[in-house]
Amino acid sequence: TLTFTATNVSTSKVKTLNIKTTDLIGNLSVAVTGTNAAMFTTSVTSVTKETTNTMTGANITVTYQPTTIGQHT
């Protein structure tokens, strides 16, 4: 779960996730789902097993840009 602080409508906040694994045998798909998924975007739609199996892993940014007031999931 990512938690974003209060954000004004039409402004954005960004969080970075680092995905680091060992022995992953396939690529990972990246998607945002839920009632308000359209208010969230990701920097990539997939990460390769080669990238995630490294010491540094793969960074994925998630951007939250609300279009209405309230809590969004």
mmCIF file of C-alpha atoms in Angstrom:
data_model
loop_
_atom_site.group_PDB
_atom_site.id
_atom_site.type_symbol
_atom_site.label_atom_id
_atom_site.label_comp_id
_atom_site.label_asym_id
_atom_site.label_seq_id
_atom_site.Cartn_x
_atom_site.Cartn_y
_atom_site.Cartn_z
ATOM 1 C CA THR A 1 0.000 0.000 0.000
ATOM 2 C CA LEU A 2 1.258 3.444 -0.926
ATOM 3 C CA THR A 3 -0.066 6.365 1.073
ATOM 4 C CA PHE A 4 0.009 9.859 -0.376
ATOM 5 C CA THR A 5 -0.391 12.961 1.754
ATOM 6 C CA ALA A 6 -3.221 15.400 1.095
ATOM 7 C CA THR A 7 -2.980 16.627 -2.473
ATOM 8 C CA ASN A 8 -4.876 19.481 -4.094
ATOM 9 C CA VAL A 9 -7.041 18.700 -7.092
ATOM 10 C CA SER A 10 -5.071 18.842 -10.374
ATOM 11 C CA THR A 11 -1.691 18.819 -8.614
ATOM 12 C CA SER A 12 0.454 15.731 -8.280
ATOM 13 C CA LYS A 13 2.544 13.813 -5.775
ATOM 14 C CA VAL A 14 5.104 11.181 -6.715
ATOM 15 C CA LYS A 15 6.357 8.123 -4.817
ATOM 16 C CA THR A 16 9.123 5.749 -5.881
ATOM 17 C CA LEU A 17 8.994 1.997 -5.361
ATOM 18 C CA ASN A 18 12.130 -0.114 -5.586
ATOM 19 C CA ILE A 19 11.544 -3.708 -6.674
ATOM 20 C CA LYS A 20 14.492 -5.950 -5.814
ATOM 21 C CA THR A 21 14.280 -9.748 -5.854
ATOM 22 C CA THR A 22 16.321 -12.867 -6.232
ATOM 23 C CA ASP A 23 15.610 -15.810 -8.505
ATOM 24 C CA LEU A 24 12.671 -14.201 -10.300
ATOM 25 C CA ILE A 25 11.913 -16.373 -13.338
ATOM 26 C CA GLY A 26 9.702 -14.001 -15.330
ATOM 27 C CA ASN A 27 9.081 -10.328 -15.975
ATOM 28 C CA LEU A 28 6.654 -8.397 -13.752
ATOM 29 C CA SER A 29 3.659 -6.442 -15.011
ATOM 30 C CA VAL A 30 2.921 -3.110 -13.339
ATOM 31 C CA ALA A 31 -0.668 -1.874 -13.116
ATOM 32 C CA VAL A 32 -2.861 0.307 -10.956
ATOM 33 C CA THR A 33 -6.335 -1.029 -10.263
ATOM 34 C CA GLY A 34 -9.242 0.124 -8.149
ATOM 35 C CA THR A 35 -12.091 2.566 -8.156
ATOM 36 C CA ASN A 36 -9.892 5.617 -8.754
ATOM 37 C CA ALA A 37 -7.119 4.011 -10.803
ATOM 38 C CA ALA A 38 -7.305 6.793 -13.403
ATOM 39 C CA MET A 39 -5.879 9.204 -10.805
ATOM 40 C CA PHE A 40 -2.666 7.160 -10.586
ATOM 41 C CA THR A 41 -0.007 6.520 -13.224
ATOM 42 C CA THR A 42 3.181 4.481 -13.233
ATOM 43 C CA SER A 43 6.448 5.213 -14.982
ATOM 44 C CA VAL A 44 6.546 1.748 -16.574
ATOM 45 C CA THR A 45 4.111 -1.052 -17.402
ATOM 46 C CA SER A 46 6.600 -3.858 -16.813
ATOM 47 C CA VAL A 47 10.007 -4.585 -15.323
ATOM 48 C CA THR A 48 12.345 -7.308 -16.466
ATOM 49 C CA LYS A 49 13.569 -10.143 -14.328
ATOM 50 C CA GLU A 50 17.115 -9.105 -15.239
ATOM 51 C CA THR A 51 16.595 -5.655 -13.737
ATOM 52 C CA THR A 52 14.855 -6.808 -10.561
ATOM 53 C CA ASN A 53 17.430 -9.528 -9.882
ATOM 54 C CA THR A 54 20.264 -6.973 -9.551
ATOM 55 C CA MET A 55 21.709 -5.363 -6.426
ATOM 56 C CA THR A 56 19.987 -2.059 -7.246
ATOM 57 C CA GLY A 57 16.645 -3.460 -8.477
ATOM 58 C CA ALA A 58 14.134 -1.515 -10.547
ATOM 59 C CA ASN A 59 12.655 1.850 -9.608
ATOM 60 C CA ILE A 60 9.032 2.535 -10.471
ATOM 61 C CA THR A 61 7.454 5.922 -9.889
ATOM 62 C CA VAL A 62 3.783 6.212 -9.062
ATOM 63 C CA THR A 63 2.148 9.585 -9.628
ATOM 64 C CA TYR A 64 -1.088 10.568 -7.917
ATOM 65 C CA GLN A 65 -3.049 13.426 -9.480
ATOM 66 C CA PRO A 66 -6.552 13.696 -8.035
ATOM 67 C CA THR A 67 -9.378 15.094 -10.148
ATOM 68 C CA THR A 68 -11.829 15.333 -7.235
ATOM 69 C CA ILE A 69 -11.673 16.045 -3.519
ATOM 70 C CA GLY A 70 -11.589 13.048 -1.185
ATOM 71 C CA GLN A 71 -9.757 9.821 -0.485
ATOM 72 C CA HIS A 72 -8.882 7.717 -3.502
ATOM 73 C CA THR A 73 -7.893 4.074 -3.804
#
